[in-house]
Coordinates of C-alpha atoms and ligand atoms in Angstrom, one line a residue:
X1 CA -25.5 -15.9 -6.2
X2 CA -26.6 -12.8 -8.0
X3 CA -30.2 -12.9 -7.1
X4 CA -32.0 -10.6 -4.7
X5 CA -33.8 -12.9 -2.4
X6 CA -31.0 -13.6 0.1
X7 CA -31.6 -12.6 3.7
X8 CA -29.2 -9.8 4.6
X9 CA -28.5 -11.5 7.9
X10 CA -27.3 -14.8 6.3
X11 CA -25.6 -13.7 3.1
X12 CA -22.3 -12.7 4.7
X13 CA -22.1 -15.5 7.2
X14 CA -22.9 -18.1 4.6
X15 CA -20.4 -16.6 2.2
X16 CA -17.6 -16.4 4.8
X17 CA -18.2 -20.0 5.7
X18 CA -17.9 -21.0 2.1
X19 CA -14.7 -19.0 1.9
X20 CA -13.3 -20.9 4.9
X21 CA -13.6 -18.0 7.3
X22 CA -11.7 -15.3 5.4
X23 CA -12.6 -13.6 2.1
X24 CA -10.4 -11.7 -0.3
X25 CA -11.7 -8.4 -1.6
X26 CA -10.2 -7.1 -4.8
X27 CA -7.7 -4.2 -5.2
X28 CA -7.8 -0.7 -6.5
X29 CA -10.0 -0.4 -9.6
X30 CA -9.5 3.2 -10.8
X31 CA -5.7 3.2 -10.2
X32 CA -5.4 -0.1 -11.9
X33 CA -7.3 1.2 -14.9
X34 CA -4.9 4.0 -15.0
X35 CA -1.9 1.7 -14.9
X36 CA -3.4 0.1 -18.1
X37 CA -3.4 3.5 -19.7
X38 CA -6.9 4.9 -19.0
X39 CA -7.0 8.6 -18.6
X40 CA -9.2 9.2 -15.6
X41 CA -8.6 12.9 -15.2
X42 CA -12.3 13.6 -15.3
X43 CA -15.1 14.3 -12.8
X44 CA -16.4 10.8 -13.5
X45 CA -13.0 9.2 -12.7
X46 CA -13.2 5.4 -13.2
X47 CA -16.8 5.7 -14.3
X48 CA -15.5 7.4 -17.4
X49 CA -14.4 3.9 -18.5
X50 CA -18.1 2.7 -18.4
X51 CA -18.5 4.9 -21.5
X52 CA -15.1 4.7 -23.1
X53 CA -13.6 1.3 -22.3
X54 CA -15.9 -1.2 -20.5
X55 CA -13.7 -4.1 -21.8
X56 CA -10.8 -2.7 -19.8
X57 CA -13.0 -2.6 -16.6
X58 CA -13.9 -6.3 -17.3
X59 CA -10.2 -7.2 -17.8
X60 CA -9.2 -5.6 -14.4
X61 CA -12.1 -7.5 -12.7
X62 CA -10.8 -10.7 -14.3
X63 CA -7.3 -10.0 -13.2
X64 CA -8.4 -9.6 -9.6
X65 CA -10.4 -12.8 -9.8
X66 CA -7.4 -14.6 -11.2
X67 CA -5.4 -13.2 -8.3
X68 CA -7.8 -14.8 -5.8
X69 CA -10.5 -12.2 -5.1
X70 CA -13.8 -13.4 -3.6
X71 CA -15.4 -10.0 -4.0
X72 CA -15.2 -7.7 -7.0
X73 CA -16.4 -4.1 -6.7
X74 CA -18.1 -2.4 -9.6
X75 CA -16.9 0.7 -11.4
X76 CA -19.7 2.8 -10.0
X77 CA -17.7 4.5 -7.2
X78 CA -17.8 7.9 -8.9
X79 CA -20.8 7.1 -11.2
X80 CA -23.6 9.3 -10.2
X81 CA -26.8 10.4 -12.1
X82 CA -25.8 14.0 -11.3
X83 CA -22.3 13.5 -12.7
X84 CA -23.6 11.8 -15.9
X85 CA -26.2 14.6 -16.3
X86 CA -23.4 17.1 -16.2
X87 CA -22.0 15.3 -19.2
X88 CA -25.2 15.7 -21.1
X89 CA -26.6 12.2 -20.5
X90 CA -30.3 11.7 -19.8
X91 CA -31.5 10.2 -16.5
X92 CA -32.3 6.9 -18.4
X93 CA -28.8 6.8 -20.0
X94 CA -27.2 7.4 -16.5
X95 CA -29.3 4.7 -14.9
X96 CA -28.3 2.3 -17.7
X97 CA -24.6 3.1 -17.1
X98 CA -25.0 2.3 -13.4
X99 CA -26.6 -1.0 -14.3
X100 CA -23.8 -1.6 -16.8
X101 CA -21.1 -1.3 -14.1
X102 CA -22.6 -4.2 -12.3
X103 CA -23.2 -6.2 -15.5
X104 CA -19.6 -5.9 -16.4
X105 CA -18.5 -7.3 -13.0
X106 CA -21.0 -10.1 -13.4
X107 CA -19.7 -10.9 -16.9
X108 CA -16.2 -11.1 -15.5
X109 CA -17.4 -13.5 -12.8
X110 CA -19.1 -15.7 -15.4
X111 CA -16.0 -15.7 -17.6
X112 CA -13.8 -16.6 -14.7
X113 CA -16.0 -19.4 -13.6
X114 CA -16.3 -20.8 -17.1
X115 CA -12.5 -20.8 -17.6
X116 CA -12.0 -22.2 -14.1
X117 CA -14.4 -25.2 -14.2
X118 CA -12.1 -28.2 -14.2
X119 CA -12.9 -31.9 -13.7
X120 CA -10.2 -34.4 -12.7
X121 CA -10.6 -38.1 -13.1
X122 CA -8.9 -40.8 -11.0
X123 CA -7.7 -44.2 -12.3
X124 CA -11.1 -45.9 -11.3
X125 CA -13.1 -43.4 -13.4
X126 CA -14.4 -41.3 -10.5
X127 CA -14.5 -37.7 -11.2
X128 CA -14.1 -34.7 -9.1
X129 CA -15.2 -31.1 -10.0
X130 CA -12.9 -28.6 -8.6
X131 CA -15.3 -26.4 -6.7
X132 CA -15.9 -22.9 -8.0
X133 CA -14.6 -20.3 -5.6
X134 CA -17.5 -18.2 -4.2
X135 CA -17.5 -14.8 -5.8
X136 CA -19.7 -11.8 -4.8
X137 CA -20.3 -8.8 -7.0
X138 CA -20.4 -5.6 -4.9
X139 CA -22.0 -2.4 -6.3
X140 CA -19.8 0.5 -5.3
X141 CA -21.4 3.7 -4.0
X142 CA -18.8 6.4 -3.4
X143 CA -19.4 9.3 -1.1
X144 CA -20.8 12.7 -2.1
X145 CA -17.2 14.0 -1.8
X146 CA -16.2 11.6 -4.5
X147 CA -18.8 13.1 -6.8
X148 CA -17.4 16.6 -6.1
X149 CA -14.2 15.3 -7.5
X150 CA -12.1 17.7 -5.4
X151 CA -10.7 15.3 -2.9
X152 CA -13.5 16.0 -0.3
X153 CA -13.8 12.3 0.4
X154 CA -10.5 12.7 2.1
X155 CA -11.5 15.7 4.1
X156 CA -15.2 14.8 4.8
X157 CA -15.9 18.5 5.2
X158 CA -19.0 19.3 3.1
X159 CA -20.1 22.5 4.8
X160 CA -23.3 23.4 6.6
X161 CA -25.4 23.6 3.5
X162 CA -25.1 19.9 2.9
X163 CA -27.7 18.5 5.3
X164 CA -28.7 14.9 6.0
X165 CA -31.7 15.3 3.7
X166 CA -29.5 16.8 0.9
X167 CA -27.2 13.8 1.1
X168 CA -30.2 11.4 1.1
X169 CA -31.7 13.1 -2.0
X170 CA -28.3 13.0 -3.7
X171 CA -27.8 9.3 -3.2
X172 CA -31.3 7.8 -3.2
X173 CA -31.9 7.0 -6.8
X174 CA -28.5 5.6 -7.4
X175 CA -28.8 3.2 -4.5
X176 CA -32.2 2.1 -5.8
X177 CA -30.9 1.4 -9.3
X178 CA -27.8 -0.5 -8.0
X179 CA -29.9 -2.5 -5.6
X180 CA -31.9 -3.8 -8.6
X181 CA -28.9 -4.4 -10.8
X182 CA -28.1 -8.0 -10.0
X183 CA -25.3 -7.1 -7.5
X184 CA -25.1 -9.3 -4.4
X185 CA -24.2 -6.4 -2.0
X186 CA -23.8 -2.6 -2.0
X187 CA -20.4 -1.4 -1.0
X188 CA -20.7 2.1 0.5
X189 CA -17.1 3.1 0.3
X190 CA -14.7 5.8 1.6
X191 CA -17.4 7.2 3.8
X192 CA -15.7 10.3 5.3
X193 CA -18.1 11.4 8.1
X194 CA -21.0 10.4 10.3
X195 CA -23.6 12.4 8.5
X196 CA -23.1 10.5 5.3
X197 CA -23.2 7.1 7.2
X198 CA -26.5 8.2 8.6
X199 CA -27.8 9.2 5.2
X200 CA -26.9 5.7 3.8
X201 CA -28.5 3.9 6.7
X202 CA -31.7 5.9 6.4
X203 CA -31.9 5.2 2.6
X204 CA -31.4 1.5 3.2
X205 CA -34.3 1.6 5.7
X206 CA -36.7 3.9 4.0
X207 CA -36.4 2.5 0.5
X208 CA -36.7 -1.1 1.7
X209 CA -33.5 -2.1 -0.2
X210 CA -33.5 -5.8 -0.8
X211 CA -29.8 -6.6 -0.9
X212 CA -27.4 -6.2 2.0
X213 CA -24.7 -3.6 2.2
X214 CA -21.3 -2.9 3.8
X215 CA -20.1 0.4 5.2
X216 CA -16.5 1.3 4.8
X217 CA -14.9 4.4 6.3
X218 CA -11.6 6.1 5.7
X219 CA -9.2 7.7 8.1
X220 CA -6.0 9.7 7.9
X221 CA -4.8 9.4 11.5
X222 CA -5.8 5.9 12.6
X223 CA -8.1 7.3 15.3
X224 CA -11.0 9.1 13.7
X225 CA -12.6 9.0 10.2
X226 CA -11.2 11.7 7.9
X227 CA -13.6 14.4 8.9
X228 CA -12.6 14.0 12.6
X229 CA -15.8 12.2 13.5
X230 CA -15.3 9.3 15.9
X231 CA -14.8 5.9 14.2
X232 CA -16.8 4.3 17.1
X233 CA -19.8 6.6 16.4
X234 CA -19.6 5.9 12.7
X235 CA -19.3 2.1 13.1
X236 CA -22.2 2.2 15.6
X237 CA -24.4 3.7 12.9
X238 CA -23.5 0.8 10.7
X239 CA -24.0 -1.6 13.6
X240 CA -27.6 -0.4 14.1
X241 CA -28.6 -0.8 10.5
X242 CA -30.0 -4.2 9.9
X243 CA -29.1 -4.3 6.2
X244 CA -25.4 -3.7 6.9
X245 CA -23.6 -7.0 7.1
X246 CA -20.0 -5.9 7.4
X247 CA -18.2 -2.7 8.6
X248 CA -14.7 -1.5 8.0
X249 CA -12.1 0.7 6.5
X250 CA -10.8 1.4 3.0
X251 CA -8.5 3.7 1.2
X252 CA -6.5 4.4 4.4
X253 CA -2.7 3.7 4.8
X254 CA -1.9 0.2 6.1
X255 CA -0.1 1.6 9.2
X256 CA -3.4 3.0 10.6
X257 CA -5.5 -0.1 10.2
X258 CA -4.6 -2.0 13.4
X259 CA -6.1 0.5 15.8
X260 CA -9.1 1.1 13.7
X261 CA -10.1 -2.6 13.6
X262 CA -9.9 -2.7 17.3
X263 CA -12.1 0.4 17.7
X264 CA -14.7 -1.0 15.3
X265 CA -14.6 -4.4 17.1
X266 CA -15.6 -2.7 20.3
X267 CA -18.9 -1.5 18.9
X268 CA -20.1 -4.2 16.6
X269 CA -20.1 -8.0 16.2
X270 CA -20.6 -7.7 12.4
X271 CA -17.7 -9.0 10.3
X272 CA -14.9 -6.4 9.9
X273 CA -13.6 -5.6 6.4
X274 CA -10.5 -3.7 5.5
X275 CA -9.0 -2.8 2.2
X276 CA -6.3 -0.2 2.7
X277 CA -4.6 1.8 0.0
X278 CA -0.9 1.5 -0.7
X279 CA 0.1 4.0 1.9
X280 CA 0.5 6.9 -0.4
X281 CA -1.6 10.1 -0.1
X282 CA -3.7 11.7 -2.8
X283 CA -2.9 15.3 -3.6
X284 CA -6.2 16.6 -4.9
X285 CA -4.8 19.8 -6.3
X286 CA -2.1 18.1 -8.3
X287 CA -4.3 15.1 -8.9
X288 CA -1.6 12.6 -8.1
X289 CA -0.6 10.1 -5.4
X290 CA 2.4 11.1 -3.4
X291 CA 4.5 9.3 -0.8
X292 CA 3.7 10.7 2.6
X293 CA 6.6 12.5 4.3
X294 CA 8.7 10.4 6.6
X295 CA 7.0 7.1 5.8
X296 CA 8.8 4.4 3.9
X297 CA 7.3 2.1 1.4
X298 CA 5.0 0.0 3.6
X299 CA 5.0 -3.7 2.9
X300 CA 1.3 -4.2 2.8
X301 CA 1.1 -7.9 3.0
X302 CA 3.3 -8.2 6.1
X303 CA 0.3 -6.8 8.0
X304 CA -2.3 -9.3 6.9
X305 CA -1.7 -11.8 9.7
X306 CA -1.9 -9.1 12.3
X307 CA -5.2 -7.7 10.8
X308 CA -6.7 -11.2 11.0
X309 CA -5.7 -11.5 14.7
X310 CA -7.2 -8.1 15.3
X311 CA -10.5 -9.5 14.0
X312 CA -10.8 -8.6 10.3
X313 CA -12.1 -11.4 8.1
X314 CA -12.5 -9.6 4.7
X315 CA -9.3 -8.2 3.4
X316 CA -8.3 -6.5 0.1
X317 CA -6.7 -3.4 -1.3
X318 CA -7.8 0.1 -2.4
X319 CA -6.0 2.8 -4.4
X320 CA -2.6 1.9 -5.9
X321 CA -2.8 -1.7 -4.9
X322 CA -2.7 -4.2 -7.8
X323 CA -3.4 -7.8 -8.7
X324 CA 0.0 -8.6 -7.2
X325 CA -1.1 -7.2 -3.8
X326 CA -4.3 -9.3 -4.0
X327 CA -2.3 -12.4 -5.0
X328 CA -0.1 -12.0 -1.9
X329 CA -3.2 -11.4 0.4
X330 CA -4.8 -14.5 -1.1
X331 CA -1.7 -16.5 -0.2
X332 CA -1.5 -15.1 3.3
X333 CA -5.2 -15.8 3.9
X334 CA -5.3 -19.3 2.4
X335 CA -3.0 -20.6 5.2
X336 CA -5.7 -19.5 7.7
X337 CA -8.8 -20.6 5.8
X338 CA -10.4 -24.0 6.3
X339 CA -12.3 -24.4 3.1
X340 CA -13.0 -27.7 1.2
X341 CA -12.1 -27.1 -2.4
X342 CA -13.6 -30.1 -4.2
X343 CA -17.0 -31.7 -4.7
X344 CA -16.7 -35.5 -5.1
X345 CA -19.0 -37.5 -7.3
Ligands
ZN1 ZN1 -9.1 4.1 -2.7

């Protein structure tokens, strides 16, 4: 994988088949970088590490691969040309950093596959290569609210001045650069409202983007996306866009996921993906994650079986989840998967 000629319509179904029906998405990237000591108190958030510590990003990708992830998401969530420009970087330097985010993920995949390639021999001299787990690299595109770095991706309220055209202009070049970066898929993540979903769908169409994409929304009530727009309407936009090969929810507490999967399933037959956060809430003013009032520490993994029964087939974690979360998801999904793991010769 890693080339750009795959038909959007078959990439995801082929991949899911190779994975045995269920695929594991990685866990939180930014919060895991922080756990390793990175200071992300910056408008660029995790994208700051593209400049200061790319090796740490690669290590976290590798940790997630070792925990069983089939999809790793690049560190470009809050990497925008406008954000880099505000740091004094040129357009060319900004574009190079966007490409670098995908390269780092591809390097981690290569390292993982090189370490993991094992041959076993039986007594008669026949060999068996343990088949490499399929791994996709997803190029993250965070919402406009993420660029604002004031928590607006959890309110979805951008104000009347931010029109559809303004959002398209904001995102267009980044999407073009990431589409040509060697990524397998673009992950539009934490989409907080309908307008932004529409902007992404129109960019994919108008710019003739050659790789497929997924749309992932976030919710804070289990009924609507965070802005209050209906999840059905948001998911329908994703459903109508031919480049979109999966639709779902990320960075949302686990307890809200069940109803959202059902609502999405009513408006699309595309694969449903979910990668919830740990259940904590982000306090944008204090810039920290806090346990929501009245909610105990949710046991994320106890939900996985239920989410599969609801119809989700790509499952991972978002903020404050870790390689341990992903290891547990991998274990829970492997009992459901039907994949052959060896090639005989
Ligand atoms: Zn998140």
